[in-house]
Amino acid sequence: MSFNIDAAFIPKFKEEFIIRAQQTKRMLDGLSEEGGTFIGNEVHFPRFGQAETTKSSRLQELAMNGVPIDWVKIAAEPEFVTFGIWDPDKTKMTIPMAGAFAQAAVKAVNRAKDRQHIECLADVANNGVRNTKGDIETITTLGSYTTEIDLEQVANAIVELGTNEMFEGEKVSIITPFKINVQQQLDPILHKMDVKTNRVWDRIDWRTYERLPGNGPAGQGWASAGATGVDVFIHAKSAVMHATNDDDVEINERMGSRLGDLIGRWFQTASGVTQPKGVIRIKGKLDFALHRVATPTKTVA
């Protein structure tokens, strides 16, 4: 246990972290499949080709379904969230403080895992999906950074996924900045009754995330200096995989000769795209006019 910290503080921090991690869902939670094999610091995610059924009246005539299989290899670097407690502050490390530290740690871990999810989507959007044989497949990109993203583009992305047979009976998610989501909700076309009652995007799991990449420096987008456009991603759940090497591990040690101690957690996870046909990128303009003029549906004399 850390040197001279209240004996109840460290166990309480650990307990609060576990409880709050179970209660606090991250913004992009549940958008990927769990799986993958760790080999050292690398994760191998399996990729299966499309399988079809066969017809045969006799067992000996049955043709075997040879499903193509390969792997996508992703590097998984450990991530740490550590807090330093200076010796003179140890008298302040009460039970409520343990909860505050734990809450901060949980939020940091959730943000890191969300960032992993976005980074893997951004990587395949720019570089494609590379398997362990060196083959590269690209994803579909719609729109441009000079036009606003509208619901028609979202519907076209869903049609593209349907053409690829990527979302039969599974979740389809769209990750968009809050600002663009507001833009779409303010669109006057949504006031038309026939649109309200029959929208293909009603079944999409809408998620907002402000740290989306775009055309800014080093691929930065939202709230980035110099950026004029941002990427929005739509993907089927089975197209993205996530793997965790181990549960969050406790950090609790003295900082060498310094007058302080370390508490915190570390973990090792990775996310990767295995099915490029299941991911659609929509490029969109970063800014838009808040007051939009409604398109008249009937001319009044």
PDB file of C-alpha atoms in Angstrom:
ATOM      1  CA  MET A   1       0.000   0.000   0.000  1.00  0.00           C
ATOM      2  CA  SER A   2       1.152   3.527  -0.697  1.00  0.00           C
ATOM      3  CA  PHE A   3       3.260   5.033   2.029  1.00  0.00           C
ATOM      4  CA  ASN A   4       1.337   6.637   4.898  1.00  0.00           C
ATOM      5  CA  ILE A   5      -2.009   6.981   3.049  1.00  0.00           C
ATOM      6  CA  ASP A   6      -5.066   6.199   5.127  1.00  0.00           C
ATOM      7  CA  ALA A   7      -5.480   2.398   5.131  1.00  0.00           C
ATOM      8  CA  ALA A   8      -9.125   2.739   3.998  1.00  0.00           C
ATOM      9  CA  PHE A   9      -8.383   5.015   1.035  1.00  0.00           C
ATOM     10  CA  ILE A  10      -6.738   2.563  -1.380  1.00  0.00           C
ATOM     11  CA  PRO A  11      -9.330  -0.259  -0.986  1.00  0.00           C
ATOM     12  CA  LYS A  12     -12.113   2.321  -1.283  1.00  0.00           C
ATOM     13  CA  PHE A  13     -10.591   3.753  -4.477  1.00  0.00           C
ATOM     14  CA  LYS A  14     -10.472   0.245  -5.979  1.00  0.00           C
ATOM     15  CA  GLU A  15     -14.046  -0.520  -4.936  1.00  0.00           C
ATOM     16  CA  GLU A  16     -15.379   2.809  -6.212  1.00  0.00           C
ATOM     17  CA  PHE A  17     -13.584   2.384  -9.546  1.00  0.00           C
ATOM     18  CA  ILE A  18     -15.175  -1.021 -10.156  1.00  0.00           C
ATOM     19  CA  ILE A  19     -18.656   0.152  -9.157  1.00  0.00           C
ATOM     20  CA  ARG A  20     -18.529   3.376 -11.160  1.00  0.00           C
ATOM     21  CA  ALA A  21     -17.088   1.584 -14.207  1.00  0.00           C
ATOM     22  CA  GLN A  22     -20.118  -0.729 -14.184  1.00  0.00           C
ATOM     23  CA  GLN A  23     -22.540   2.175 -13.788  1.00  0.00           C
ATOM     24  CA  THR A  24     -20.988   4.642 -16.243  1.00  0.00           C
ATOM     25  CA  LYS A  25     -21.257   3.673 -19.894  1.00  0.00           C
ATOM     26  CA  ARG A  26     -18.929   5.258 -22.404  1.00  0.00           C
ATOM     27  CA  MET A  27     -20.378   7.247 -25.302  1.00  0.00           C
ATOM     28  CA  LEU A  28     -19.579   4.612 -27.947  1.00  0.00           C
ATOM     29  CA  ASP A  29     -20.258   1.573 -25.794  1.00  0.00           C
ATOM     30  CA  GLY A  30     -21.705  -1.489 -27.508  1.00  0.00           C
ATOM     31  CA  LEU A  31     -20.914  -0.485 -31.101  1.00  0.00           C
ATOM     32  CA  SER A  32     -18.415  -3.283 -31.735  1.00  0.00           C
ATOM     33  CA  GLU A  33     -18.122  -7.050 -31.424  1.00  0.00           C
ATOM     34  CA  GLU A  34     -15.915  -8.530 -28.717  1.00  0.00           C
ATOM     35  CA  GLY A  35     -13.193 -10.914 -29.839  1.00  0.00           C
ATOM     36  CA  GLY A  36      -9.595 -11.243 -30.925  1.00  0.00           C
ATOM     37  CA  THR A  37      -6.471 -13.072 -29.756  1.00  0.00           C
ATOM     38  CA  PHE A  38      -3.589 -11.341 -27.996  1.00  0.00           C
ATOM     39  CA  ILE A  39      -0.079 -12.417 -28.966  1.00  0.00           C
ATOM     40  CA  GLY A  40       2.254 -10.244 -26.961  1.00  0.00           C
ATOM     41  CA  ASN A  41       1.197  -6.648 -27.560  1.00  0.00           C
ATOM     42  CA  GLU A  42      -0.597  -7.435 -30.823  1.00  0.00           C
ATOM     43  CA  VAL A  43      -4.217  -8.438 -31.328  1.00  0.00           C
ATOM     44  CA  HIS A  44      -5.299 -10.714 -34.176  1.00  0.00           C
ATOM     45  CA  PHE A  45      -8.927 -10.180 -35.208  1.00  0.00           C
ATOM     46  CA  PRO A  46     -10.453 -12.909 -37.414  1.00  0.00           C
ATOM     47  CA  ARG A  47     -11.986 -12.019 -40.788  1.00  0.00           C
ATOM     48  CA  PHE A  48     -14.533 -14.388 -42.318  1.00  0.00           C
ATOM     49  CA  GLY A  49     -15.729 -14.248 -45.875  1.00  0.00           C
ATOM     50  CA  GLN A  50     -19.371 -14.543 -46.871  1.00  0.00           C
ATOM     51  CA  ALA A  51     -20.855 -18.017 -46.447  1.00  0.00           C
ATOM     52  CA  GLU A  52     -23.717 -19.443 -48.511  1.00  0.00           C
ATOM     53  CA  THR A  53     -25.849 -22.523 -47.992  1.00  0.00           C
ATOM     54  CA  THR A  54     -25.760 -25.551 -50.282  1.00  0.00           C
ATOM     55  CA  LYS A  55     -28.453 -27.978 -51.391  1.00  0.00           C
ATOM     56  CA  SER A  56     -27.982 -31.727 -51.517  1.00  0.00           C
ATOM     57  CA  SER A  57     -30.323 -34.686 -51.296  1.00  0.00           C
ATOM     58  CA  ARG A  58     -27.664 -37.083 -50.030  1.00  0.00           C
ATOM     59  CA  LEU A  59     -24.990 -36.640 -47.383  1.00  0.00           C
ATOM     60  CA  GLN A  60     -22.170 -37.876 -49.611  1.00  0.00           C
ATOM     61  CA  GLU A  61     -23.082 -35.233 -52.190  1.00  0.00           C
ATOM     62  CA  LEU A  62     -22.868 -32.399 -49.701  1.00  0.00           C
ATOM     63  CA  ALA A  63     -20.426 -29.726 -50.808  1.00  0.00           C
ATOM     64  CA  MET A  64     -18.281 -28.287 -48.022  1.00  0.00           C
ATOM     65  CA  ASN A  65     -18.681 -24.580 -47.333  1.00  0.00           C
ATOM     66  CA  GLY A  66     -15.105 -23.323 -47.548  1.00  0.00           C
ATOM     67  CA  VAL A  67     -15.317 -19.908 -45.932  1.00  0.00           C
ATOM     68  CA  PRO A  68     -12.313 -17.654 -46.657  1.00  0.00           C
ATOM     69  CA  ILE A  69     -10.582 -16.635 -43.438  1.00  0.00           C
ATOM     70  CA  ASP A  70      -7.665 -14.366 -42.662  1.00  0.00           C
ATOM     71  CA  TRP A  71      -6.641 -11.985 -39.871  1.00  0.00           C
ATOM     72  CA  VAL A  72      -6.201  -8.302 -39.154  1.00  0.00           C
ATOM     73  CA  LYS A  73      -3.299  -7.483 -36.831  1.00  0.00           C
ATOM     74  CA  ILE A  74      -3.563  -4.442 -34.532  1.00  0.00           C
ATOM     75  CA  ALA A  75      -0.957  -3.156 -32.074  1.00  0.00           C
ATOM     76  CA  ALA A  76      -2.363  -2.723 -28.544  1.00  0.00           C
ATOM     77  CA  GLU A  77      -0.346  -0.333 -26.419  1.00  0.00           C
ATOM     78  CA  PRO A  78      -1.059  -0.174 -22.664  1.00  0.00           C
ATOM     79  CA  GLU A  79      -2.824   2.960 -21.428  1.00  0.00           C
ATOM     80  CA  PHE A  80      -2.419   4.422 -17.963  1.00  0.00           C
ATOM     81  CA  VAL A  81      -4.371   6.779 -15.762  1.00  0.00           C
ATOM     82  CA  THR A  82      -2.262   7.679 -12.732  1.00  0.00           C
ATOM     83  CA  PHE A  83      -2.678  10.205  -9.955  1.00  0.00           C
ATOM     84  CA  GLY A  84       0.215  11.517  -7.906  1.00  0.00           C
ATOM     85  CA  ILE A  85      -0.448  12.320  -4.242  1.00  0.00           C
ATOM     86  CA  TRP A  86       2.093  14.619  -2.635  1.00  0.00           C
ATOM     87  CA  ASP A  87       3.031  13.656   0.925  1.00  0.00           C
ATOM     88  CA  PRO A  88       1.655  16.812   2.621  1.00  0.00           C
ATOM     89  CA  ASP A  89      -1.743  16.160   0.982  1.00  0.00           C
ATOM     90  CA  LYS A  90      -2.161  12.669   2.428  1.00  0.00           C
ATOM     91  CA  THR A  91      -4.195  13.861   5.381  1.00  0.00           C
ATOM     92  CA  LYS A  92      -6.859  15.001   2.881  1.00  0.00           C
ATOM     93  CA  MET A  93      -7.264  11.548   1.326  1.00  0.00           C
ATOM     94  CA  THR A  94     -10.652  10.772   2.837  1.00  0.00           C
ATOM     95  CA  ILE A  95     -13.323   8.298   1.680  1.00  0.00           C
ATOM     96  CA  PRO A  96     -15.184  10.943  -0.413  1.00  0.00           C
ATOM     97  CA  MET A  97     -11.874  11.780  -2.105  1.00  0.00           C
ATOM     98  CA  ALA A  98     -11.475   8.112  -3.065  1.00  0.00           C
ATOM     99  CA  GLY A  99     -14.783   8.349  -4.922  1.00  0.00           C
ATOM    100  CA  ALA A 100     -13.719  11.529  -6.703  1.00  0.00           C
ATOM    101  CA  PHE A 101     -10.438   9.978  -7.841  1.00  0.00           C
ATOM    102  CA  ALA A 102     -12.263   6.840  -9.006  1.00  0.00           C
ATOM    103  CA  GLN A 103     -14.808   8.826 -11.016  1.00  0.00           C
ATOM    104  CA  ALA A 104     -12.025  10.762 -12.754  1.00  0.00           C
ATOM    105  CA  ALA A 105     -10.227   7.497 -13.574  1.00  0.00           C
ATOM    106  CA  VAL A 106     -13.372   5.860 -15.004  1.00  0.00           C
ATOM    107  CA  LYS A 107     -14.047   8.852 -17.264  1.00  0.00           C
ATOM    108  CA  ALA A 108     -10.450   8.812 -18.495  1.00  0.00           C
ATOM    109  CA  VAL A 109     -10.637   5.096 -19.327  1.00  0.00           C
ATOM    110  CA  ASN A 110     -13.962   5.523 -21.148  1.00  0.00           C
ATOM    111  CA  ARG A 111     -12.601   8.406 -23.210  1.00  0.00           C
ATOM    112  CA  ALA A 112      -9.543   6.341 -24.151  1.00  0.00           C
ATOM    113  CA  LYS A 113     -11.648   3.398 -25.362  1.00  0.00           C
ATOM    114  CA  ASP A 114     -13.912   5.725 -27.351  1.00  0.00           C
ATOM    115  CA  ARG A 115     -10.831   7.307 -28.901  1.00  0.00           C
ATOM    116  CA  GLN A 116      -9.586   3.849 -29.911  1.00  0.00           C
ATOM    117  CA  HIS A 117     -12.873   3.169 -31.679  1.00  0.00           C
ATOM    118  CA  ILE A 118     -12.705   6.441 -33.631  1.00  0.00           C
ATOM    119  CA  GLU A 119      -9.013   6.050 -34.449  1.00  0.00           C
ATOM    120  CA  CYS A 120      -9.539   2.620 -36.000  1.00  0.00           C
ATOM    121  CA  LEU A 121     -12.376   3.989 -38.183  1.00  0.00           C
ATOM    122  CA  ALA A 122     -10.294   6.994 -39.227  1.00  0.00           C
ATOM    123  CA  ASP A 123      -7.329   4.750 -40.038  1.00  0.00           C
ATOM    124  CA  VAL A 124      -9.262   2.489 -42.402  1.00  0.00           C
ATOM    125  CA  ALA A 125     -10.955   5.516 -43.992  1.00  0.00           C
ATOM    126  CA  ASN A 126      -7.519   6.828 -45.003  1.00  0.00           C
ATOM    127  CA  ASN A 127      -5.494   3.623 -45.403  1.00  0.00           C
ATOM    128  CA  GLY A 128      -7.975   0.777 -45.899  1.00  0.00           C
ATOM    129  CA  VAL A 129      -8.112  -2.578 -44.088  1.00  0.00           C
ATOM    130  CA  ARG A 130      -4.902  -4.617 -44.370  1.00  0.00           C
ATOM    131  CA  ASN A 131      -4.937  -8.306 -43.508  1.00  0.00           C
ATOM    132  CA  THR A 132      -1.947 -10.360 -42.383  1.00  0.00           C
ATOM    133  CA  LYS A 133      -1.321 -11.391 -46.019  1.00  0.00           C
ATOM    134  CA  GLY A 134      -0.785  -7.758 -46.997  1.00  0.00           C
ATOM    135  CA  ASP A 135      -4.015  -7.404 -48.991  1.00  0.00           C
ATOM    136  CA  ILE A 136      -5.745  -4.017 -48.662  1.00  0.00           C
ATOM    137  CA  GLU A 137      -9.480  -3.299 -48.991  1.00  0.00           C
ATOM    138  CA  THR A 138     -10.890   0.219 -48.896  1.00  0.00           C
ATOM    139  CA  ILE A 139     -14.153   1.509 -47.441  1.00  0.00           C
ATOM    140  CA  THR A 140     -16.805   3.610 -49.185  1.00  0.00           C
ATOM    141  CA  THR A 141     -16.687   7.406 -48.766  1.00  0.00           C
ATOM    142  CA  LEU A 142     -19.638   9.688 -49.532  1.00  0.00           C
ATOM    143  CA  GLY A 143     -20.018  13.477 -49.547  1.00  0.00           C
ATOM    144  CA  SER A 144     -17.369  16.202 -49.429  1.00  0.00           C
ATOM    145  CA  TYR A 145     -15.950  18.730 -46.966  1.00  0.00           C
ATOM    146  CA  THR A 146     -17.555  21.582 -48.914  1.00  0.00           C
ATOM    147  CA  THR A 147     -21.208  20.504 -48.488  1.00  0.00           C
ATOM    148  CA  GLU A 148     -23.397  19.953 -45.455  1.00  0.00           C
ATOM    149  CA  ILE A 149     -24.324  16.423 -44.408  1.00  0.00           C
ATOM    150  CA  ASP A 150     -28.042  15.814 -44.833  1.00  0.00           C
ATOM    151  CA  LEU A 151     -30.382  12.935 -44.167  1.00  0.00           C
ATOM    152  CA  GLU A 152     -30.359  11.906 -47.814  1.00  0.00           C
ATOM    153  CA  GLN A 153     -26.662  11.056 -47.511  1.00  0.00           C
ATOM    154  CA  VAL A 154     -27.389   9.062 -44.353  1.00  0.00           C
ATOM    155  CA  ALA A 155     -30.096   7.137 -46.211  1.00  0.00           C
ATOM    156  CA  ASN A 156     -27.692   6.513 -49.110  1.00  0.00           C
ATOM    157  CA  ALA A 157     -25.148   5.090 -46.657  1.00  0.00           C
ATOM    158  CA  ILE A 158     -27.763   2.666 -45.329  1.00  0.00           C
ATOM    159  CA  VAL A 159     -28.586   1.628 -48.899  1.00  0.00           C
ATOM    160  CA  GLU A 160     -24.871   0.987 -49.477  1.00  0.00           C
ATOM    161  CA  LEU A 161     -24.682  -1.229 -46.392  1.00  0.00           C
ATOM    162  CA  GLY A 162     -27.788  -3.066 -47.560  1.00  0.00           C
ATOM    163  CA  THR A 163     -26.225  -3.634 -50.976  1.00  0.00           C
ATOM    164  CA  ASN A 164     -23.250  -5.185 -49.220  1.00  0.00           C
ATOM    165  CA  GLU A 165     -25.600  -7.307 -47.043  1.00  0.00           C
ATOM    166  CA  MET A 166     -23.840  -5.996 -43.957  1.00  0.00           C
ATOM    167  CA  PHE A 167     -26.629  -5.289 -41.491  1.00  0.00           C
ATOM    168  CA  GLU A 168     -29.085  -8.168 -41.692  1.00  0.00           C
ATOM    169  CA  GLY A 169     -30.593  -8.376 -38.221  1.00  0.00           C
ATOM    170  CA  GLU A 170     -27.837  -6.378 -36.503  1.00  0.00           C
ATOM    171  CA  LYS A 171     -27.247  -2.901 -35.148  1.00  0.00           C
ATOM    172  CA  VAL A 172     -26.216  -0.078 -37.468  1.00  0.00           C
ATOM    173  CA  SER A 173     -24.714   2.988 -35.783  1.00  0.00           C
ATOM    174  CA  ILE A 174     -23.921   6.506 -36.920  1.00  0.00           C
ATOM    175  CA  ILE A 175     -21.298   8.542 -35.090  1.00  0.00           C
ATOM    176  CA  THR A 176     -21.778  12.246 -35.675  1.00  0.00           C
ATOM    177  CA  PRO A 177     -20.800  15.507 -33.963  1.00  0.00           C
ATOM    178  CA  PHE A 178     -23.533  16.990 -31.806  1.00  0.00           C
ATOM    179  CA  LYS A 179     -23.541  20.063 -34.032  1.00  0.00           C
ATOM    180  CA  ILE A 180     -24.328  18.104 -37.190  1.00  0.00           C
ATOM    181  CA  ASN A 181     -27.000  16.115 -35.346  1.00  0.00           C
ATOM    182  CA  VAL A 182     -28.644  19.414 -34.355  1.00  0.00           C
ATOM    183  CA  GLN A 183     -28.460  20.572 -37.965  1.00  0.00           C
ATOM    184  CA  GLN A 184     -30.374  17.522 -39.140  1.00  0.00           C
ATOM    185  CA  GLN A 185     -33.009  17.822 -36.435  1.00  0.00           C
ATOM    186  CA  LEU A 186     -33.595  21.478 -37.371  1.00  0.00           C
ATOM    187  CA  ASP A 187     -34.014  20.661 -41.042  1.00  0.00           C
ATOM    188  CA  PRO A 188     -37.473  21.941 -42.124  1.00  0.00           C
ATOM    189  CA  ILE A 189     -38.069  18.747 -44.130  1.00  0.00           C
ATOM    190  CA  LEU A 190     -38.576  16.899 -40.836  1.00  0.00           C
ATOM    191  CA  HIS A 191     -41.822  18.798 -40.350  1.00  0.00           C
ATOM    192  CA  LYS A 192     -43.420  16.918 -43.254  1.00  0.00           C
ATOM    193  CA  MET A 193     -45.694  14.218 -41.869  1.00  0.00           C
ATOM    194  CA  ASP A 194     -44.814  11.604 -44.510  1.00  0.00           C
ATOM    195  CA  VAL A 195     -41.147  11.936 -43.608  1.00  0.00           C
ATOM    196  CA  LYS A 196     -41.804  11.659 -39.883  1.00  0.00           C
ATOM    197  CA  THR A 197     -43.763   8.431 -40.226  1.00  0.00           C
ATOM    198  CA  ASN A 198     -41.472   6.656 -42.674  1.00  0.00           C
ATOM    199  CA  ARG A 199     -37.803   7.358 -42.044  1.00  0.00           C
ATOM    200  CA  VAL A 200     -35.162   4.762 -42.777  1.00  0.00           C
ATOM    201  CA  TRP A 201     -32.844   6.424 -40.243  1.00  0.00           C
ATOM    202  CA  ASP A 202     -35.218   5.814 -37.319  1.00  0.00           C
ATOM    203  CA  ARG A 203     -33.621   2.383 -36.785  1.00  0.00           C
ATOM    204  CA  ILE A 204     -30.079   3.730 -36.622  1.00  0.00           C
ATOM    205  CA  ASP A 205     -28.319   3.969 -33.269  1.00  0.00           C
ATOM    206  CA  TRP A 206     -27.383   7.665 -33.230  1.00  0.00           C
ATOM    207  CA  ARG A 207     -24.288   8.542 -31.194  1.00  0.00           C
ATOM    208  CA  THR A 208     -22.653  11.936 -30.837  1.00  0.00           C
ATOM    209  CA  TYR A 209     -18.909  12.293 -30.444  1.00  0.00           C
ATOM    210  CA  GLU A 210     -17.008  15.556 -30.666  1.00  0.00           C
ATOM    211  CA  ARG A 211     -13.522  14.129 -31.305  1.00  0.00           C
ATOM    212  CA  LEU A 212     -14.129  13.070 -34.886  1.00  0.00           C
ATOM    213  CA  PRO A 213     -11.335  13.456 -37.459  1.00  0.00           C
ATOM    214  CA  GLY A 214     -11.574  15.652 -40.511  1.00  0.00           C
ATOM    215  CA  ASN A 215      -9.470  17.700 -42.898  1.00  0.00           C
ATOM    216  CA  GLY A 216      -7.587  19.709 -40.294  1.00  0.00           C
ATOM    217  CA  PRO A 217      -3.857  19.448 -39.581  1.00  0.00           C
ATOM    218  CA  ALA A 218      -2.743  15.859 -38.931  1.00  0.00           C
ATOM    219  CA  GLY A 219      -6.255  14.633 -39.702  1.00  0.00           C
ATOM    220  CA  GLN A 220      -7.846  16.613 -36.917  1.00  0.00           C
ATOM    221  CA  GLY A 221     -11.383  17.802 -37.417  1.00  0.00           C
ATOM    222  CA  TRP A 222     -13.954  18.934 -34.895  1.00  0.00           C
ATOM    223  CA  ALA A 223     -12.881  22.079 -32.992  1.00  0.00           C
ATOM    224  CA  SER A 224      -9.492  21.918 -34.727  1.00  0.00           C
ATOM    225  CA  ALA A 225      -7.776  25.053 -35.962  1.00  0.00           C
ATOM    226  CA  GLY A 226      -7.911  25.250 -39.742  1.00  0.00           C
ATOM    227  CA  ALA A 227     -10.459  22.450 -40.183  1.00  0.00           C
ATOM    228  CA  THR A 228     -13.364  23.079 -42.538  1.00  0.00           C
ATOM    229  CA  GLY A 229     -14.776  19.542 -42.652  1.00  0.00           C
ATOM    230  CA  VAL A 230     -15.408  16.539 -40.444  1.00  0.00           C
ATOM    231  CA  ASP A 231     -15.934  12.801 -40.964  1.00  0.00           C
ATOM    232  CA  VAL A 232     -19.116  11.026 -39.914  1.00  0.00           C
ATOM    233  CA  PHE A 233     -19.060   7.224 -39.698  1.00  0.00           C
ATOM    234  CA  ILE A 234     -21.883   4.727 -40.199  1.00  0.00           C
ATOM    235  CA  HIS A 235     -21.080   1.084 -39.563  1.00  0.00           C
ATOM    236  CA  ALA A 236     -22.586  -2.297 -38.823  1.00  0.00           C
ATOM    237  CA  LYS A 237     -21.704  -3.716 -35.420  1.00  0.00           C
ATOM    238  CA  SER A 238     -20.017  -6.810 -36.852  1.00  0.00           C
ATOM    239  CA  ALA A 239     -17.633  -4.689 -38.935  1.00  0.00           C
ATOM    240  CA  VAL A 240     -15.658  -3.431 -35.920  1.00  0.00           C
ATOM    241  CA  MET A 241     -14.072  -5.653 -33.266  1.00  0.00           C
ATOM    242  CA  HIS A 242     -12.698  -4.867 -29.821  1.00  0.00           C
ATOM    243  CA  ALA A 243     -10.478  -6.928 -27.536  1.00  0.00           C
ATOM    244  CA  THR A 244      -9.180  -6.508 -23.988  1.00  0.00           C
ATOM    245  CA  ASN A 245      -6.003  -8.212 -22.829  1.00  0.00           C
ATOM    246  CA  ASP A 246      -6.881  -8.157 -19.146  1.00  0.00           C
ATOM    247  CA  ASP A 247      -9.077  -6.355 -16.658  1.00  0.00           C
ATOM    248  CA  ASP A 248      -8.010  -2.938 -15.419  1.00  0.00           C
ATOM    249  CA  VAL A 249      -4.957  -3.396 -13.204  1.00  0.00           C
ATOM    250  CA  GLU A 250      -4.373  -1.398 -10.044  1.00  0.00           C
ATOM    251  CA  ILE A 251      -1.461   1.045  -9.716  1.00  0.00           C
ATOM    252  CA  ASN A 252      -0.369   1.599  -6.121  1.00  0.00           C
ATOM    253  CA  GLU A 253       3.254   2.384  -5.395  1.00  0.00           C
ATOM    254  CA  ARG A 254       5.786   4.878  -4.071  1.00  0.00           C
ATOM    255  CA  MET A 255       7.285   7.330  -6.593  1.00  0.00           C
ATOM    256  CA  GLY A 256      10.879   6.361  -5.901  1.00  0.00           C
ATOM    257  CA  SER A 257      12.721   9.034  -3.935  1.00  0.00           C
ATOM    258  CA  ARG A 258      10.041  11.672  -4.559  1.00  0.00           C
ATOM    259  CA  LEU A 259       7.758  12.896  -1.815  1.00  0.00           C
ATOM    260  CA  GLY A 260       4.641  11.268  -3.201  1.00  0.00           C
ATOM    261  CA  ASP A 261       2.765   8.129  -4.202  1.00  0.00           C
ATOM    262  CA  LEU A 262       0.956   6.875  -7.296  1.00  0.00           C
ATOM    263  CA  ILE A 263      -2.549   5.451  -7.475  1.00  0.00           C
ATOM    264  CA  GLY A 264      -4.542   4.617 -10.587  1.00  0.00           C
ATOM    265  CA  ARG A 265      -5.241   1.923 -13.154  1.00  0.00           C
ATOM    266  CA  TRP A 266      -3.811   0.652 -16.424  1.00  0.00           C
ATOM    267  CA  PHE A 267      -5.334  -1.458 -19.179  1.00  0.00           C
ATOM    268  CA  GLN A 268      -4.576  -2.814 -22.654  1.00  0.00           C
ATOM    269  CA  THR A 269      -7.230  -2.912 -25.368  1.00  0.00           C
ATOM    270  CA  ALA A 270      -7.461  -2.538 -29.131  1.00  0.00           C
ATOM    271  CA  SER A 271     -10.166  -1.923 -31.736  1.00  0.00           C
ATOM    272  CA  GLY A 272      -9.998  -2.814 -35.413  1.00  0.00           C
ATOM    273  CA  VAL A 273     -12.148  -2.908 -38.544  1.00  0.00           C
ATOM    274  CA  THR A 274     -12.421  -6.396 -40.005  1.00  0.00           C
ATOM    275  CA  GLN A 275     -15.173  -5.884 -42.613  1.00  0.00           C
ATOM    276  CA  PRO A 276     -14.515  -2.813 -44.790  1.00  0.00           C
ATOM    277  CA  LYS A 277     -17.855  -3.202 -46.579  1.00  0.00           C
ATOM    278  CA  GLY A 278     -19.562  -2.592 -43.240  1.00  0.00           C
ATOM    279  CA  VAL A 279     -18.110   0.906 -42.714  1.00  0.00           C
ATOM    280  CA  ILE A 280     -19.208   4.050 -44.565  1.00  0.00           C
ATOM    281  CA  ARG A 281     -17.545   7.449 -44.174  1.00  0.00           C
ATOM    282  CA  ILE A 282     -19.498  10.627 -44.954  1.00  0.00           C
ATOM    283  CA  LYS A 283     -17.471  13.787 -45.393  1.00  0.00           C
ATOM    284  CA  GLY A 284     -19.284  16.929 -44.320  1.00  0.00           C
ATOM    285  CA  LYS A 285     -18.888  20.657 -43.930  1.00  0.00           C
ATOM    286  CA  LEU A 286     -17.895  21.681 -40.429  1.00  0.00           C
ATOM    287  CA  ASP A 287     -20.145  24.749 -40.105  1.00  0.00           C
ATOM    288  CA  PHE A 288     -23.737  25.394 -41.090  1.00  0.00           C
ATOM    289  CA  ALA A 289     -26.350  28.122 -40.788  1.00  0.00           C
ATOM    290  CA  LEU A 290     -28.540  27.735 -37.720  1.00  0.00           C
ATOM    291  CA  HIS A 291     -31.496  29.523 -39.323  1.00  0.00           C
ATOM    292  CA  ARG A 292     -32.416  27.611 -42.448  1.00  0.00           C
ATOM    293  CA  VAL A 293     -35.124  28.689 -44.863  1.00  0.00           C
ATOM    294  CA  ALA A 294     -37.911  26.133 -45.201  1.00  0.00           C
ATOM    295  CA  THR A 295     -38.678  24.910 -48.699  1.00  0.00           C
ATOM    296  CA  PRO A 296     -42.345  25.724 -49.508  1.00  0.00           C
ATOM    297  CA  THR A 297     -44.440  22.726 -50.523  1.00  0.00           C
ATOM    298  CA  LYS A 298     -47.365  24.763 -51.885  1.00  0.00           C
ATOM    299  CA  THR A 299     -47.536  28.128 -53.612  1.00  0.00           C
ATOM    300  CA  VAL A 300     -50.025  30.494 -52.002  1.00  0.00           C
ATOM    301  CA  ALA A 301     -51.374  33.255 -54.256  1.00  0.00           C
TER     302      ALA A 301
END
